[in-house]
mmCIF file of C-alpha atoms in Angstrom:
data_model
loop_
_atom_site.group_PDB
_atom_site.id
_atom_site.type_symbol
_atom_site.label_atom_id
_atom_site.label_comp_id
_atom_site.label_asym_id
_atom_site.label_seq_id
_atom_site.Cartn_x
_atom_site.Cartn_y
_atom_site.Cartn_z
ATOM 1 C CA UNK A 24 0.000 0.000 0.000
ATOM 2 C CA UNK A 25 1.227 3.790 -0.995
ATOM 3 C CA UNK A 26 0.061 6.563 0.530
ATOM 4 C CA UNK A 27 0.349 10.046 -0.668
ATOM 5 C CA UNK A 28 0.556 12.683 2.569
ATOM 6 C CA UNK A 29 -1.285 15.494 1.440
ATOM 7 C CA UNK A 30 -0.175 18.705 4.053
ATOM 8 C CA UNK A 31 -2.594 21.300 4.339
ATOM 9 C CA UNK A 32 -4.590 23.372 6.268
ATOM 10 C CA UNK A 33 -6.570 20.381 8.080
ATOM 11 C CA UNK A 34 -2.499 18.945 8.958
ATOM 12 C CA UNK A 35 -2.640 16.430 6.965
ATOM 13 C CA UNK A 36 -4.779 14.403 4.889
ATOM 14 C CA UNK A 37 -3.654 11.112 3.255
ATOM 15 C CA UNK A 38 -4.423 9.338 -0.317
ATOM 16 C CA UNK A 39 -3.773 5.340 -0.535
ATOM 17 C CA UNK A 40 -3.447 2.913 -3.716
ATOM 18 C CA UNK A 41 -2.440 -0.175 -3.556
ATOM 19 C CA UNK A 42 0.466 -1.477 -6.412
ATOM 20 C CA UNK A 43 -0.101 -5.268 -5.369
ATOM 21 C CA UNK A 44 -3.263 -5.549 -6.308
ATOM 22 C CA UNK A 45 -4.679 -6.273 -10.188
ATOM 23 C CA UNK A 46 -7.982 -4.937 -10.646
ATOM 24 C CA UNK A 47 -9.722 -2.328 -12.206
ATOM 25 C CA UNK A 48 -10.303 -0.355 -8.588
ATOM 26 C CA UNK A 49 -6.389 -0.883 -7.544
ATOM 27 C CA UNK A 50 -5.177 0.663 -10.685
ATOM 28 C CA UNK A 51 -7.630 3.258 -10.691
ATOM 29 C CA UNK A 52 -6.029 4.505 -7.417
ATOM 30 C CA UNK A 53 -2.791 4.086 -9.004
ATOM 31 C CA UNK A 54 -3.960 6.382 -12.093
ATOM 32 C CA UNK A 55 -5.413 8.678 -9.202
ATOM 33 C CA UNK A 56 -2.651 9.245 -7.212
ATOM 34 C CA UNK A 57 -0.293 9.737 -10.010
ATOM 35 C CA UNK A 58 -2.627 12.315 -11.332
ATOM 36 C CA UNK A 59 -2.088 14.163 -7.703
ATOM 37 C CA UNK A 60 1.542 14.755 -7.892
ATOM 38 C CA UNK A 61 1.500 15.683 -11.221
ATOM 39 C CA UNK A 62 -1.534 18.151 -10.232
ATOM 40 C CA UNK A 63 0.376 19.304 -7.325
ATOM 41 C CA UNK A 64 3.688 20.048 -9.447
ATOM 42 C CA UNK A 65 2.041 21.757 -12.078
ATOM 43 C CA UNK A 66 0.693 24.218 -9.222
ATOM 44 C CA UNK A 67 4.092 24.898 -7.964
ATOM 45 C CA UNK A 68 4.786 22.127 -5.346
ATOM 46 C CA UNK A 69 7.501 19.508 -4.446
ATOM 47 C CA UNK A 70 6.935 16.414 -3.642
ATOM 48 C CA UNK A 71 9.209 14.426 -1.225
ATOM 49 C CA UNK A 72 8.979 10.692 -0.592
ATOM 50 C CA UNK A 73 10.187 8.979 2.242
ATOM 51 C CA UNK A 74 13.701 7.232 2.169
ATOM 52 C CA UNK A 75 14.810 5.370 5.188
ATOM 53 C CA UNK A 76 13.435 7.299 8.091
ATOM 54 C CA UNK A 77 13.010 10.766 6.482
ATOM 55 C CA UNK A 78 12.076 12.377 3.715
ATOM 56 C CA UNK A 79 13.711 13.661 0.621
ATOM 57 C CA UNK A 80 12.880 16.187 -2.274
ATOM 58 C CA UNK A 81 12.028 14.083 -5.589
ATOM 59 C CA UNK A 82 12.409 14.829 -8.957
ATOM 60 C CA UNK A 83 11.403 11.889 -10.101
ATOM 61 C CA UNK A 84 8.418 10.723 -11.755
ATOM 62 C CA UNK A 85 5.409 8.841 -9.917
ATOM 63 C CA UNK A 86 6.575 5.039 -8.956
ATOM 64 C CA UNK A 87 3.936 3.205 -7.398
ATOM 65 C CA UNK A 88 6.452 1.453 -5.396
ATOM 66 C CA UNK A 89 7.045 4.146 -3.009
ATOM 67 C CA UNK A 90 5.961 3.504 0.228
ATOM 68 C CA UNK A 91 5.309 7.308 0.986
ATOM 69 C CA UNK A 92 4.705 10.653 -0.984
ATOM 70 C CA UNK A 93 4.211 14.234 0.627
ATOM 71 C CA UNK A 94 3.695 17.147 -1.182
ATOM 72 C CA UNK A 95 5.105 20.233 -0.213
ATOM 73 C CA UNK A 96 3.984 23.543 -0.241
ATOM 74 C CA UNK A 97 5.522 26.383 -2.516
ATOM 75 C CA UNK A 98 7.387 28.619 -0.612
ATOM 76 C CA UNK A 99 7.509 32.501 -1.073
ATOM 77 C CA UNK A 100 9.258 35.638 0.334
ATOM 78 C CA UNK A 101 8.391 37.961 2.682
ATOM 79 C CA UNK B 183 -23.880 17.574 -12.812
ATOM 80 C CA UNK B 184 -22.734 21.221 -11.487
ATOM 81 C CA UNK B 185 -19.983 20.698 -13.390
ATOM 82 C CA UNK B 186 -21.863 20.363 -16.925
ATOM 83 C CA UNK B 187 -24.135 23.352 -16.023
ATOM 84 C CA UNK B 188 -21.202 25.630 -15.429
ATOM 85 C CA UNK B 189 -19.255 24.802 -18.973
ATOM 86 C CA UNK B 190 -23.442 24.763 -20.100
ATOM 87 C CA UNK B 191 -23.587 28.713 -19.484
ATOM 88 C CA UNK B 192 -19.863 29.588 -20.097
ATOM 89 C CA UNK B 193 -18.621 29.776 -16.353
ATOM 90 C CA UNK B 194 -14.808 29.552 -17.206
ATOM 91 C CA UNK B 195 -13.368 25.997 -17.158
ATOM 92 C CA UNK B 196 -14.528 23.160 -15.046
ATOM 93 C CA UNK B 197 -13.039 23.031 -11.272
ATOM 94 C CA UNK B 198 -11.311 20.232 -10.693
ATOM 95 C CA UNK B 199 -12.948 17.306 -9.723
ATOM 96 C CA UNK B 200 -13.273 15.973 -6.426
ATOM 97 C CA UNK B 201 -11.211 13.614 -4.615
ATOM 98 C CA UNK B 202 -11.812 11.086 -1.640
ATOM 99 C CA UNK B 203 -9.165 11.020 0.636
ATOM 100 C CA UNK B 204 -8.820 8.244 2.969
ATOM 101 C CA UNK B 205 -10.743 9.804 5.695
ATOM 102 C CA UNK B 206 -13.904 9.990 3.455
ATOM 103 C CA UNK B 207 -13.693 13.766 3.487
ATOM 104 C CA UNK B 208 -13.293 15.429 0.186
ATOM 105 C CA UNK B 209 -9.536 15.921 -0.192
ATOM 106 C CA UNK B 210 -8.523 19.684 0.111
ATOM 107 C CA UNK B 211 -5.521 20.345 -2.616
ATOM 108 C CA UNK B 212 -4.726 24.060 -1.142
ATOM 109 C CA UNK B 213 -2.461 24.793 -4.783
ATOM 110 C CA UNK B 214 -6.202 24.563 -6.619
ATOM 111 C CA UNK B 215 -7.150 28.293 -4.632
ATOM 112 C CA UNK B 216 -5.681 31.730 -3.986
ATOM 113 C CA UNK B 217 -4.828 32.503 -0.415
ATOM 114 C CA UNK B 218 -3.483 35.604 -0.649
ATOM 115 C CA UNK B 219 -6.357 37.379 0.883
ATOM 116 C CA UNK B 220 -6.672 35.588 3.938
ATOM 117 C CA UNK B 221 -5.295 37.637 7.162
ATOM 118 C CA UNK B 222 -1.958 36.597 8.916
ATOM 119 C CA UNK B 223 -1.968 32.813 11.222
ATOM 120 C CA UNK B 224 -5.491 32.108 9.542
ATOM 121 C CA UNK B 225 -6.669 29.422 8.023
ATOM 122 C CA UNK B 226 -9.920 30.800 6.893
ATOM 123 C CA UNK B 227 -13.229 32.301 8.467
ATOM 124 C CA UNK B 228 -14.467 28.937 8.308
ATOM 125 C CA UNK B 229 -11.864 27.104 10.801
ATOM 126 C CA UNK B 230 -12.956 26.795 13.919
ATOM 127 C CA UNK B 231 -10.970 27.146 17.163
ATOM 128 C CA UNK B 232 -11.413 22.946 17.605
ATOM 129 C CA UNK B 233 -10.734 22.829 13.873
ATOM 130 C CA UNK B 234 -6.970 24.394 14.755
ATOM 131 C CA UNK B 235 -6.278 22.463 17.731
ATOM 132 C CA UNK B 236 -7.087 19.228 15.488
ATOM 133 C CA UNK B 237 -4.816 20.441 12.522
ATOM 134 C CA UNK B 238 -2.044 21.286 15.246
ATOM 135 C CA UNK B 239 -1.689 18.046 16.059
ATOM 136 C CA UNK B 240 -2.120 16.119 13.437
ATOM 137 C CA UNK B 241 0.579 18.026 11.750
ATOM 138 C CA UNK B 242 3.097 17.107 14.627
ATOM 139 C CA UNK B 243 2.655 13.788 13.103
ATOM 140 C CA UNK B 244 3.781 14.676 9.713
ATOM 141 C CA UNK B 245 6.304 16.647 10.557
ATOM 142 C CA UNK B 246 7.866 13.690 12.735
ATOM 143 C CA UNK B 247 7.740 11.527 9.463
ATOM 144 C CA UNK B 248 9.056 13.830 7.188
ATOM 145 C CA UNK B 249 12.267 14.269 9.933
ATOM 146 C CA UNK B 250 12.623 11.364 11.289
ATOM 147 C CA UNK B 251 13.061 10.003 14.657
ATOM 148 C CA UNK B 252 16.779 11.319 14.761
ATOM 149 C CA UNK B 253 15.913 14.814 13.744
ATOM 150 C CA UNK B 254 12.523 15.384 15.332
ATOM 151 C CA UNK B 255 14.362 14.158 18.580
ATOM 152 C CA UNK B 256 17.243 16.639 17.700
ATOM 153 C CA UNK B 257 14.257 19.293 17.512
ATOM 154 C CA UNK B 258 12.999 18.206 20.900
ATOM 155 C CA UNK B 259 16.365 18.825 22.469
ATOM 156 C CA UNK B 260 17.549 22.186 21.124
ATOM 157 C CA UNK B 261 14.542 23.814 20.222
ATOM 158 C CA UNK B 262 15.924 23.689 16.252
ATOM 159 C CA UNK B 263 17.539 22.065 13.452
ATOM 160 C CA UNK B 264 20.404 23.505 11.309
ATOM 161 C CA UNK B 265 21.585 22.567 7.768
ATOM 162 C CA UNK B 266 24.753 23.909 6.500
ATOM 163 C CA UNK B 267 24.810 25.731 3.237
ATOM 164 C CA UNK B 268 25.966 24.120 0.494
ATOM 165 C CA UNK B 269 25.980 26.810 -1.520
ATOM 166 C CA UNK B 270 27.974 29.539 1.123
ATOM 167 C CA UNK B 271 30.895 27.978 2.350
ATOM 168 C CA UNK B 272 30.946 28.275 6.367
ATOM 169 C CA UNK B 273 27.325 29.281 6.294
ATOM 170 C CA UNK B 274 24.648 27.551 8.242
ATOM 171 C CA UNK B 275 20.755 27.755 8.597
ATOM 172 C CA UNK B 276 19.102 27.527 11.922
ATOM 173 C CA UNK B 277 15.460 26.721 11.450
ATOM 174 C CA UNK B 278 13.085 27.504 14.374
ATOM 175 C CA UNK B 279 9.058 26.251 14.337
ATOM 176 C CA UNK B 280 7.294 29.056 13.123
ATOM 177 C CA UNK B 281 9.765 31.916 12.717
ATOM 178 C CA UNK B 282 12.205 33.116 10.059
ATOM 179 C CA UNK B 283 15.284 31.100 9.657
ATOM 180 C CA UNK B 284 18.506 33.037 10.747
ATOM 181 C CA UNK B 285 21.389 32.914 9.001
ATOM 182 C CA UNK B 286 24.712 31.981 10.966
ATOM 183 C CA UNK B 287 28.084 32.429 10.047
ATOM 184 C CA UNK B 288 31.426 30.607 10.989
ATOM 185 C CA UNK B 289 34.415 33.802 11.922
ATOM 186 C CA UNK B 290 35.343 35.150 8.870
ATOM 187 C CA UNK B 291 32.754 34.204 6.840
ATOM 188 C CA UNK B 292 30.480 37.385 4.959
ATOM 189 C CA UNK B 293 26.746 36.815 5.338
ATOM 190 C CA UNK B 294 25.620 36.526 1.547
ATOM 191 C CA UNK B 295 22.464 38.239 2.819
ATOM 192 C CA UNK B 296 22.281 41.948 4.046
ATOM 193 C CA UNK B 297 20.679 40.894 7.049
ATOM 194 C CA UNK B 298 20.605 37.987 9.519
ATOM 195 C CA UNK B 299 17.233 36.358 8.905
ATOM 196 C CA UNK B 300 15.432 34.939 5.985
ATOM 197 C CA UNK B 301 11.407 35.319 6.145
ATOM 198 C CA UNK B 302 9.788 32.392 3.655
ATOM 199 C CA UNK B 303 6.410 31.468 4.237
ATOM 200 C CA UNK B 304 4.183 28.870 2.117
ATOM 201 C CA UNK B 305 1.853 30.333 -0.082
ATOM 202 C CA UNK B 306 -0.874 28.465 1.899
ATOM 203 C CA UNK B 307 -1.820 28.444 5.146
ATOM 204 C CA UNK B 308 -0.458 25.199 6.458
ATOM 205 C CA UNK B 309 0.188 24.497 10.916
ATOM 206 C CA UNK B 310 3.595 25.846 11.411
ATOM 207 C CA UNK B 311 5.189 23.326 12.423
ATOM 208 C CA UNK B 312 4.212 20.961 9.396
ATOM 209 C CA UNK B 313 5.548 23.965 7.631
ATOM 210 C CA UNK B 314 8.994 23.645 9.876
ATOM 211 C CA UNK B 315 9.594 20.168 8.639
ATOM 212 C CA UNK B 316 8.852 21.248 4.760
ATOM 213 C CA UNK B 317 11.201 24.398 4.955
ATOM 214 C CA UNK B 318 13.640 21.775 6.392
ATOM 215 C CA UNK B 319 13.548 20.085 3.409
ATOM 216 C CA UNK B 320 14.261 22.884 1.351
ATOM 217 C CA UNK B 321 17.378 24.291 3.047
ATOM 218 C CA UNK B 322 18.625 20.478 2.493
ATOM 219 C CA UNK B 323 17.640 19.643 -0.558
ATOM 220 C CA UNK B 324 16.104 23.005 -2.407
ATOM 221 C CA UNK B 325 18.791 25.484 -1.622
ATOM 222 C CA UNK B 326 18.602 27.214 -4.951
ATOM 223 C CA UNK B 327 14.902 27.814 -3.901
ATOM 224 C CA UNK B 328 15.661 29.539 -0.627
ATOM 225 C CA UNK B 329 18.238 32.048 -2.043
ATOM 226 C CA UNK B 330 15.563 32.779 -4.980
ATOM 227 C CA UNK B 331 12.547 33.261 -2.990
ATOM 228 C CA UNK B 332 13.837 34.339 0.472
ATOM 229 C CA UNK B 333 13.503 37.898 2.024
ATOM 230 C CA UNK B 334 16.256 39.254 4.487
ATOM 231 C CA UNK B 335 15.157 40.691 7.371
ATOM 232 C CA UNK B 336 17.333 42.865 10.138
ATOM 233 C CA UNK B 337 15.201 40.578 13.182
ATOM 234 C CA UNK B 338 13.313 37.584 13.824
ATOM 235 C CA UNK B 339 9.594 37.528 13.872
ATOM 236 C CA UNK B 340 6.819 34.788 13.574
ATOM 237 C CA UNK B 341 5.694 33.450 9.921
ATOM 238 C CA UNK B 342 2.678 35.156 8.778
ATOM 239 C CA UNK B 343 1.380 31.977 6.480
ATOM 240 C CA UNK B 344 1.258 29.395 9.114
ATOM 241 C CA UNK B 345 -0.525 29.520 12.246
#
């Protein structure tokens, strides 16, 4: 199971998909969540996934292996 | 159904379509709306003061995931993190939850800012110390984006963006 940790005003919210599973529903969430980060990055986010213990900026694109996404706000001055 | 009606009469595009996150609540994606009228440490006329309390916490656990146990108990300790510029040779960042990030040099070494602190806020309203463990990230692994974005300020003050 992957989960994508969505930060926002609420803390947190959290999207799942599961990559183990063949059916229509399990790669619908796959589709779903990919479409997230790629929504998120196209409004000016990061995303970080976790490595280890921690997490780490990615560049990379969506790999529904990854245990753990977050997306990151944009940041701005002042 | 809305949805049709509001392409029907020319209402500018369609809003994005709902998600379910896990909770069963509709998913909020803050980088779908403008915040930039909403007045400093708010989330929004319609949070209320349990909603903040809830949103405080749960972003303690987020933040302890995105750190780690090593870090977030480093945090614990000192009352901050710091990441050494990669960037400025003999120039380090000392993050505090909730306030600018001041900008500490080794002797000898020239501030590459004018002043000692750095005010970056997210441009949504997020609990500040979720925000803490994202701006983390960024000294670490976004440095380029700090020195582009940030705004040098003579003192420290608390972020105006998270609450």
């Amino acid at each position: 199971m992957g989960r994508i940790i969505v930060a926002n005003r609420r803390g947190h919210q959290v999207v799942e998909w599961d990559a183990e599973t063949d059916t229509a529903e399990a790669r619908a969430g796959v589709e779903e969540a990919e479409r997230i980060l790629a929504e998120a990055r196209a409004g000016g986010c990061l995303i970080s996934k976790k490595v280890g213990d921690q997490h780490v900026i990615d560049t990379e694109p969506f790999d529904k292996t990854v245990k753990e996404y977050q997306i990151i706000a944009p940041i701005a001055g002042g | 159904m809305q949805r049709f009606f509001r392409w029907l009469v020319g209402a500018g595009a369609l809003p994005p379509a709902p998600i379910e996150a896990a909770d069963g609540n509709e998913l909020e994606r803050p980088w779908l709306r403008r915040w930039e009228l909403l007045p400093k440490r708010s989330a929004g006329a319609d949070f209320t003061s349990d909603d903040y309390t809830h949103a405080r916490a749960r972003a303690v656990e987020v933040a302890r995931t995105t750190l780690g146990e090593s870090l977030w108990a480093e945090l614990e300790r000192h009352g901050y993190l710091e990441v050494h510029s990669r960037r400025f040779p003999g120039v380090l960042y000392r993050l505090r939850v909730g306030r600018r990030i001041e900008v500490r040099c080794a002797p000898g070494t020239r501030n590459p800012w004018p002043m000692p602190f750095l005010c970056i806020n997210p441009e949504y309203p997020l609990p500040e110390v979720e925000f803490f463990a994202q701006l983390y990230l960024y000294c670490r692994d976004r440095e380029d984006l700090i020195v582009r974005v940030a705004a040098p300020q003579p003192w420290d003050q608390a972020l105006g963006r998270t609450f």
